[in-house]
Tab-separated table of C-alpha atoms and ligand atoms in Angstrom:
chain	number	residue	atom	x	y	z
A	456	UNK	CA	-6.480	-2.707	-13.757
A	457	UNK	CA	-6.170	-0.385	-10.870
A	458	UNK	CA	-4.661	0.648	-7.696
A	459	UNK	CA	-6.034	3.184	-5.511
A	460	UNK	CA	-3.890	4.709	-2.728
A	461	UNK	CA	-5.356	6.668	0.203
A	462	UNK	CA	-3.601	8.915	2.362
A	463	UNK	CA	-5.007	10.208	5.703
A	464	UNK	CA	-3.328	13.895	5.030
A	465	UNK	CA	-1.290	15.553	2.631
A	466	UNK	CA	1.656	15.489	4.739
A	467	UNK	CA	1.353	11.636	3.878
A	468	UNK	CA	1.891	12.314	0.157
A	469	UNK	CA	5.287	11.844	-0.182
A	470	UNK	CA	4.713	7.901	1.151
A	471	UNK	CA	2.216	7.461	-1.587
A	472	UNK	CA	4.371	8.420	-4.613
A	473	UNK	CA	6.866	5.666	-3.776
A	474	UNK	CA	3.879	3.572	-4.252
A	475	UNK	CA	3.066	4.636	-7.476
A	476	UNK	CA	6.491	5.464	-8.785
A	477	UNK	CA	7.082	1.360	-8.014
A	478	UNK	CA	3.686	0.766	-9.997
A	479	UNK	CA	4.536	2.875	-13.060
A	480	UNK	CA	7.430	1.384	-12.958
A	481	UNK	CA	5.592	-1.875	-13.872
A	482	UNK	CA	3.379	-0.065	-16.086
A	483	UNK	CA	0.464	-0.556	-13.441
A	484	UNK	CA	-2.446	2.524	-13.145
A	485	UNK	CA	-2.676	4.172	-9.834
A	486	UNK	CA	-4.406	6.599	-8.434
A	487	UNK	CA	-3.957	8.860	-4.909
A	488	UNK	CA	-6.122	10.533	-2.817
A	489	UNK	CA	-6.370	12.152	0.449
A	490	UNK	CA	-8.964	10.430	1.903
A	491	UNK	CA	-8.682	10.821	6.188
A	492	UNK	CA	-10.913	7.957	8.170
A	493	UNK	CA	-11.725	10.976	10.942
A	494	UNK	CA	-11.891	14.212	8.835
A	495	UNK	CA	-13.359	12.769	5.350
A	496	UNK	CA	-15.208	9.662	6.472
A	497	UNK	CA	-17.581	10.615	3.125
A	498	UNK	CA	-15.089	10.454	0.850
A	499	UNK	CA	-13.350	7.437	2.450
A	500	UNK	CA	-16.519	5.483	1.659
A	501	UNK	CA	-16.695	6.448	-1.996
A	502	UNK	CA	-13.269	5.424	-2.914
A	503	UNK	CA	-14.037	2.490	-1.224
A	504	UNK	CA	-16.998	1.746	-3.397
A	505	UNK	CA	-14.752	2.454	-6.948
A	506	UNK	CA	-15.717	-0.707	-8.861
A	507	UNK	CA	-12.360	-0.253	-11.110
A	508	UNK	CA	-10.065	-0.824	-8.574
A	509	UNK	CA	-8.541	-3.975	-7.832
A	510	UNK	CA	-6.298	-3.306	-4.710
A	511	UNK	CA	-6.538	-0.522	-2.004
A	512	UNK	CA	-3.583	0.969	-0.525
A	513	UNK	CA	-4.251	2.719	2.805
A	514	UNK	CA	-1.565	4.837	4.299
A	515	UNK	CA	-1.801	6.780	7.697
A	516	UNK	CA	0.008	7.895	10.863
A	517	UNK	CA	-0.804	7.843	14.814
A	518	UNK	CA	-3.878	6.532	15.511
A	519	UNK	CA	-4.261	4.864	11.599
A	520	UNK	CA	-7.911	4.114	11.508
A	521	UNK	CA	-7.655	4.135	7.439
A	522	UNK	CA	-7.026	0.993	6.589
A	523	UNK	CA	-9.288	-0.662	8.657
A	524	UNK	CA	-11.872	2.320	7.633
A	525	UNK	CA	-11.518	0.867	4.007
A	526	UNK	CA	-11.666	-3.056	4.514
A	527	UNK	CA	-14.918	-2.252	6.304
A	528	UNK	CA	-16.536	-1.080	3.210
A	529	UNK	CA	-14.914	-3.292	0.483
A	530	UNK	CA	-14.280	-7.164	-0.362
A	531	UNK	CA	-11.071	-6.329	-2.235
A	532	UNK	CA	-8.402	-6.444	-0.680
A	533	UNK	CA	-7.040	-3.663	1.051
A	534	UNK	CA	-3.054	-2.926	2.150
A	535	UNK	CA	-2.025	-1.033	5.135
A	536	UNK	CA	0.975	0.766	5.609
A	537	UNK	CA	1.275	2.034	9.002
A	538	UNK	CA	2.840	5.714	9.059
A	539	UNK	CA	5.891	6.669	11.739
A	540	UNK	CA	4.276	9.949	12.120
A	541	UNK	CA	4.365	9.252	16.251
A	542	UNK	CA	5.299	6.619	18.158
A	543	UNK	CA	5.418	4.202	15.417
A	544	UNK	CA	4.050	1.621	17.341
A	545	UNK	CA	0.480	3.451	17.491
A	546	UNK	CA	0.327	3.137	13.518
A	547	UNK	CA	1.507	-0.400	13.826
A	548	UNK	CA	-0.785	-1.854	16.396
A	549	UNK	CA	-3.885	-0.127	14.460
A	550	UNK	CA	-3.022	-1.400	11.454
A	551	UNK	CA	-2.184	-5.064	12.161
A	552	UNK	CA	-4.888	-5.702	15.023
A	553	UNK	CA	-7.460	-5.863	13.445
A	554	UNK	CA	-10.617	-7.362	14.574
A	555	UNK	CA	-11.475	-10.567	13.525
A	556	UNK	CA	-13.857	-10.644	10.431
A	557	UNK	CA	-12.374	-7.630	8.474
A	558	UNK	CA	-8.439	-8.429	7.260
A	559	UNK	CA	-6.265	-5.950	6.729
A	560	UNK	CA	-3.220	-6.736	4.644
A	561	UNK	CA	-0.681	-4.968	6.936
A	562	UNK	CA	3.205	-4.300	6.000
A	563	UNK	CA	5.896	-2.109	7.933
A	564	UNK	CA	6.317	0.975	9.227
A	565	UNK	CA	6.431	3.457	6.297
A	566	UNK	CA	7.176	0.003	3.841
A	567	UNK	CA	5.704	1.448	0.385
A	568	UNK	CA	7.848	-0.138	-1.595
A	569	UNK	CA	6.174	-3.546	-0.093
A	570	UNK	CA	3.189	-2.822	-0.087
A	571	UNK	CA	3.706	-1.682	-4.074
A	572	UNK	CA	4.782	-4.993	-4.540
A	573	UNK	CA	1.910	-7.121	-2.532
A	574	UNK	CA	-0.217	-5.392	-4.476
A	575	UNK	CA	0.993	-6.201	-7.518
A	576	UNK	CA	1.244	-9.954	-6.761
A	577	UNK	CA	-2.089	-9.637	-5.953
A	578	UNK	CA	-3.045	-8.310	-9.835
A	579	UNK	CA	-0.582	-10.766	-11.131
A	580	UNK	CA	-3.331	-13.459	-10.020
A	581	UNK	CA	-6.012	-11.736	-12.236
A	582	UNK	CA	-3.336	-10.072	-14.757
A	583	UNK	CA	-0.804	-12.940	-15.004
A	584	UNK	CA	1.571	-11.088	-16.938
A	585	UNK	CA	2.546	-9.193	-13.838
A	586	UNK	CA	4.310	-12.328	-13.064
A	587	UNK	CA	7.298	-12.006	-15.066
A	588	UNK	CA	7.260	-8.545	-13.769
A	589	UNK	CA	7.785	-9.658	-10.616
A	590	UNK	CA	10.552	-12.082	-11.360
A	591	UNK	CA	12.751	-9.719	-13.168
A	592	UNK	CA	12.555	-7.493	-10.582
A	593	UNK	CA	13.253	-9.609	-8.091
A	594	UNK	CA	16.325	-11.024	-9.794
A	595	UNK	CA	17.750	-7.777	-10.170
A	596	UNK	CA	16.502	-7.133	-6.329
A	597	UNK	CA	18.597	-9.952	-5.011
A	598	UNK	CA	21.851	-8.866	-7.583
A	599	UNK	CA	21.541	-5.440	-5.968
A	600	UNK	CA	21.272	-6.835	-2.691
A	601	UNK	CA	24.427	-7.315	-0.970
A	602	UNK	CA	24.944	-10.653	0.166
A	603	UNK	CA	25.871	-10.272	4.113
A	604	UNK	CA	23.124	-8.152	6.502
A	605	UNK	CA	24.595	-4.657	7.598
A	606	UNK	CA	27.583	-4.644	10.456
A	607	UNK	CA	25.531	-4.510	13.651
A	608	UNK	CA	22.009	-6.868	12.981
A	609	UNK	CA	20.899	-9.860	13.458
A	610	UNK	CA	21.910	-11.972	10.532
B	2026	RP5	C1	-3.052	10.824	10.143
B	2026	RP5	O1	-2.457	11.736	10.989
B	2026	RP5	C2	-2.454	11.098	8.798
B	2026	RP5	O2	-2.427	9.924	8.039
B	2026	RP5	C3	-1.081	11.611	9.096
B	2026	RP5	O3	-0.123	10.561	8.988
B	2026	RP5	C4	-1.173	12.074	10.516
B	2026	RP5	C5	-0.947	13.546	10.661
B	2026	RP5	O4	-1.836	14.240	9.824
B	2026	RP5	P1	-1.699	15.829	9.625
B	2026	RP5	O5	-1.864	16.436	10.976
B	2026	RP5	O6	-0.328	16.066	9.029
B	2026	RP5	O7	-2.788	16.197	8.659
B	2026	RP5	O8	-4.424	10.972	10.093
């Protein structure tokens, strides 16, 4: 079992540990590496090739090729976390848009702790232990949770 994260620089790093702080949380192997779409395109395609790993992470800022980068390359399934290193909305739109025929598994701006969970519920369908993972953290999620939606947004 295995997740790998790629970052597109260093200065992405501290995004990526949430992700794997989450996943050794639930006991789940991870690995990190900075892998950029434009500067390392080599190494981008021999992570994507790792035959150990079940889920891709793919973290970047501005223009975000990364994700995509990776779901060209592999048939697992890859998660993109768009990067507010800009405008926020460049990151976003790269990540989500993408063309038909290559999916890219895309959650919020800067949203490791989502995508640390997707990915999990994606092992839990090949590791189905991971299930009751899930549901005990989620039932202490929503007991932590406070009930009514922050003074000021939408409810
Ligand atoms: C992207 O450009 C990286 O993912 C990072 O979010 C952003 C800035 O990179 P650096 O200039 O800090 O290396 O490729």
């Amino acid at each position: 079992m295995k997740v790998t994260v790629l970052i597109g620089s260093k200065s992405d790093l501290e995004n990526a540990e949430k992700v794997r702080t989450r996943l050794a949380e639930f006991h789940i192997p991870c690995e990190v590496h900075v892998a950029s779409a434009h500067r390392t395109p080599e190494k981008v395609e021999r992570l994507a090739a790792d035959p150990e790993t079940d889920v891709f992470v793919a973290m970047a800022g501005l223009s975000a090729a990364l994700p995509g980068t990776v779901a060209a390359r592999t048939l697992k399934p890859v998660i993109g976390v768009p990067l507010h290193r800009g405008l926020g909305l460049d990151s976003l739109l790269s990540v989500v848009q993408m063309p038909p025929g290559v999916p890219v598994a895309a959650v919020g701006l800067d949203a490791a702790e989502n995508a640390a969970l997707l990915a999990t519920e994606i092992l839990a369908l090949k590791y189905p232990a991971l299930t009751e993972v899930l549901q005990k953290y989620r039932a202490k999620w929503r007991e932590e949770t406070p009930a009514s939606p922050p003074a000021g947004t939408a409810p």
